[in-house]
Amino acid sequence: MIEPLVSIRFRDNRRSFRPGDTLAFACQVDAVERTDLHVVELSVLWYTEGKGDEDIGVHYFERRKDSNETDLRELYHVSTQLPRSPLSYDGKIVKIRWCARVRCFFRKGREFHQDLCFQLQSSEE
């Protein structure tokens, strides 16, 4: 089976935000049959990379399920106010990454996700 095309685009094409800013993005799933797509999850989250245990924190989450009234492939808009922390961090030992994530679940049990990363930085940076 071919991988779906998942597009995520931040409003105004911004990739850097401050705590309290509104993160708005649009997403769309393509190259998949409507009947194959069962659930689409939309989230804004942070995760760590590096030495030690990896952590993850979900700031925003929305689960959309297929129905007769909903085509999960259509363009969909998400908006959320960003928290004060944790800020993005690019250290040598650990990194903190923020992203908007779209996860697709298919009726035959397969899943696929696409991330679009961004920076959450204080006003001093």
mmCIF file of C-alpha atoms in Angstrom:
data_model
loop_
_atom_site.group_PDB
_atom_site.id
_atom_site.type_symbol
_atom_site.label_atom_id
_atom_site.label_comp_id
_atom_site.label_asym_id
_atom_site.label_seq_id
_atom_site.Cartn_x
_atom_site.Cartn_y
_atom_site.Cartn_z
ATOM 1 C CA MET A 1 0.000 0.000 0.000
ATOM 2 C CA ILE A 2 1.258 3.485 -0.876
ATOM 3 C CA GLU A 3 1.877 5.897 2.003
ATOM 4 C CA PRO A 4 -0.685 8.703 2.269
ATOM 5 C CA LEU A 5 0.312 12.282 1.558
ATOM 6 C CA VAL A 6 -0.152 14.284 4.739
ATOM 7 C CA SER A 7 0.390 18.022 4.556
ATOM 8 C CA ILE A 8 0.694 20.317 7.559
ATOM 9 C CA ARG A 9 1.081 24.068 7.177
ATOM 10 C CA PHE A 10 1.404 26.685 9.896
ATOM 11 C CA ARG A 11 -0.553 29.896 9.417
ATOM 12 C CA ASP A 12 1.739 32.574 7.973
ATOM 13 C CA ASN A 13 4.396 29.856 7.515
ATOM 14 C CA ARG A 14 5.848 30.706 10.939
ATOM 15 C CA ARG A 15 8.209 28.181 12.523
ATOM 16 C CA SER A 16 9.068 30.106 15.700
ATOM 17 C CA PHE A 17 6.604 30.930 18.485
ATOM 18 C CA ARG A 18 6.619 32.390 21.983
ATOM 19 C CA PRO A 19 4.776 31.115 25.048
ATOM 20 C CA GLY A 20 1.161 32.266 24.889
ATOM 21 C CA ASP A 21 1.174 32.641 21.085
ATOM 22 C CA THR A 22 -1.584 30.985 19.114
ATOM 23 C CA LEU A 23 -0.358 28.099 16.993
ATOM 24 C CA ALA A 24 -2.676 27.634 14.038
ATOM 25 C CA PHE A 25 -2.193 25.078 11.320
ATOM 26 C CA ALA A 26 -4.074 23.428 8.501
ATOM 27 C CA CYS A 27 -3.682 19.786 7.578
ATOM 28 C CA GLN A 28 -4.913 17.504 4.856
ATOM 29 C CA VAL A 29 -4.629 13.812 4.026
ATOM 30 C CA ASP A 30 -4.444 12.773 0.387
ATOM 31 C CA ALA A 31 -3.566 9.790 -1.827
ATOM 32 C CA VAL A 32 -5.778 7.441 0.196
ATOM 33 C CA GLU A 33 -9.306 6.196 -0.338
ATOM 34 C CA ARG A 34 -11.930 7.648 1.979
ATOM 35 C CA THR A 35 -13.112 4.167 2.953
ATOM 36 C CA ASP A 36 -9.573 3.091 3.987
ATOM 37 C CA LEU A 37 -9.079 5.927 6.486
ATOM 38 C CA HIS A 38 -10.651 5.228 9.897
ATOM 39 C CA VAL A 39 -9.277 7.802 12.387
ATOM 40 C CA VAL A 40 -7.114 10.917 12.194
ATOM 41 C CA GLU A 41 -5.477 12.248 15.347
ATOM 42 C CA LEU A 42 -4.214 15.818 15.498
ATOM 43 C CA SER A 43 -1.829 16.882 18.220
ATOM 44 C CA VAL A 44 0.648 19.504 19.339
ATOM 45 C CA LEU A 45 3.345 17.972 21.488
ATOM 46 C CA TRP A 46 6.909 18.121 22.716
ATOM 47 C CA TYR A 47 9.394 15.287 23.054
ATOM 48 C CA THR A 48 12.969 14.846 24.157
ATOM 49 C CA GLU A 49 15.853 13.335 22.225
ATOM 50 C CA GLY A 50 19.239 12.339 23.527
ATOM 51 C CA LYS A 51 20.694 10.396 26.428
ATOM 52 C CA GLY A 52 18.455 8.752 28.979
ATOM 53 C CA ASP A 53 14.742 8.111 28.834
ATOM 54 C CA GLU A 54 12.785 9.937 26.170
ATOM 55 C CA ASP A 55 9.874 12.009 27.435
ATOM 56 C CA ILE A 56 6.794 13.241 25.622
ATOM 57 C CA GLY A 57 4.122 15.737 26.590
ATOM 58 C CA VAL A 58 0.901 16.316 24.706
ATOM 59 C CA HIS A 59 -0.338 19.904 24.775
ATOM 60 C CA TYR A 60 -3.285 19.569 22.356
ATOM 61 C CA PHE A 61 -5.093 16.469 21.134
ATOM 62 C CA GLU A 62 -8.093 15.902 18.893
ATOM 63 C CA ARG A 63 -9.347 12.579 17.525
ATOM 64 C CA ARG A 64 -11.507 12.630 14.403
ATOM 65 C CA LYS A 65 -13.351 9.473 13.421
ATOM 66 C CA ASP A 66 -14.770 8.622 10.010
ATOM 67 C CA SER A 67 -18.529 9.029 9.651
ATOM 68 C CA ASN A 68 -21.065 9.542 6.889
ATOM 69 C CA GLU A 69 -20.882 13.316 7.497
ATOM 70 C CA THR A 70 -17.082 13.577 7.775
ATOM 71 C CA ASP A 71 -14.442 13.020 5.126
ATOM 72 C CA LEU A 72 -11.163 12.829 7.058
ATOM 73 C CA ARG A 73 -9.193 13.722 3.933
ATOM 74 C CA GLU A 74 -10.570 17.269 3.727
ATOM 75 C CA LEU A 75 -8.576 20.338 4.768
ATOM 76 C CA TYR A 76 -8.923 20.801 8.537
ATOM 77 C CA HIS A 77 -7.857 23.705 10.778
ATOM 78 C CA VAL A 78 -6.449 23.517 14.306
ATOM 79 C CA SER A 79 -5.706 26.360 16.698
ATOM 80 C CA THR A 80 -4.325 26.314 20.249
ATOM 81 C CA GLN A 81 -2.598 28.699 22.626
ATOM 82 C CA LEU A 82 0.927 27.534 23.406
ATOM 83 C CA PRO A 83 2.023 26.959 27.016
ATOM 84 C CA ARG A 84 4.818 28.702 28.923
ATOM 85 C CA SER A 85 7.044 25.630 28.967
ATOM 86 C CA PRO A 86 8.963 23.581 28.199
ATOM 87 C CA LEU A 87 10.864 25.759 25.783
ATOM 88 C CA SER A 88 12.656 24.273 22.786
ATOM 89 C CA TYR A 89 16.208 23.314 23.690
ATOM 90 C CA ASP A 90 19.073 22.129 21.510
ATOM 91 C CA GLY A 91 21.680 20.860 23.956
ATOM 92 C CA LYS A 92 24.480 18.377 23.396
ATOM 93 C CA ILE A 93 23.029 15.774 25.773
ATOM 94 C CA VAL A 94 19.308 16.403 25.457
ATOM 95 C CA LYS A 95 17.055 18.224 23.014
ATOM 96 C CA ILE A 96 13.452 19.350 23.437
ATOM 97 C CA ARG A 97 11.465 19.397 20.203
ATOM 98 C CA TRP A 98 7.944 20.738 19.579
ATOM 99 C CA CYS A 99 5.781 19.593 16.663
ATOM 100 C CA ALA A 100 2.338 19.465 15.159
ATOM 101 C CA ARG A 101 1.523 15.823 14.422
ATOM 102 C CA VAL A 102 -1.088 14.177 12.222
ATOM 103 C CA ARG A 103 -1.590 10.430 12.779
ATOM 104 C CA CYS A 104 -3.678 8.381 10.385
ATOM 105 C CA PHE A 105 -5.177 5.027 11.336
ATOM 106 C CA PHE A 106 -6.427 2.743 8.599
ATOM 107 C CA ARG A 107 -9.187 0.170 8.733
ATOM 108 C CA LYS A 108 -6.725 -2.667 8.076
ATOM 109 C CA GLY A 109 -4.692 -1.795 11.190
ATOM 110 C CA ARG A 110 -1.910 0.200 9.570
ATOM 111 C CA GLU A 111 -0.945 3.657 10.813
ATOM 112 C CA PHE A 112 1.117 6.572 9.533
ATOM 113 C CA HIS A 113 2.171 9.895 11.023
ATOM 114 C CA GLN A 114 3.650 13.148 9.807
ATOM 115 C CA ASP A 115 5.272 15.842 11.990
ATOM 116 C CA LEU A 116 6.031 19.496 11.373
ATOM 117 C CA CYS A 117 8.456 20.828 13.967
ATOM 118 C CA PHE A 118 8.605 24.352 15.335
ATOM 119 C CA GLN A 119 10.463 26.323 18.002
ATOM 120 C CA LEU A 120 8.922 27.502 21.275
ATOM 121 C CA GLN A 121 11.276 30.237 22.469
ATOM 122 C CA SER A 122 11.184 32.923 25.132
ATOM 123 C CA SER A 123 11.059 36.566 24.063
ATOM 124 C CA GLU A 124 14.758 37.003 24.948
ATOM 125 C CA GLU A 125 15.908 34.600 22.187
#
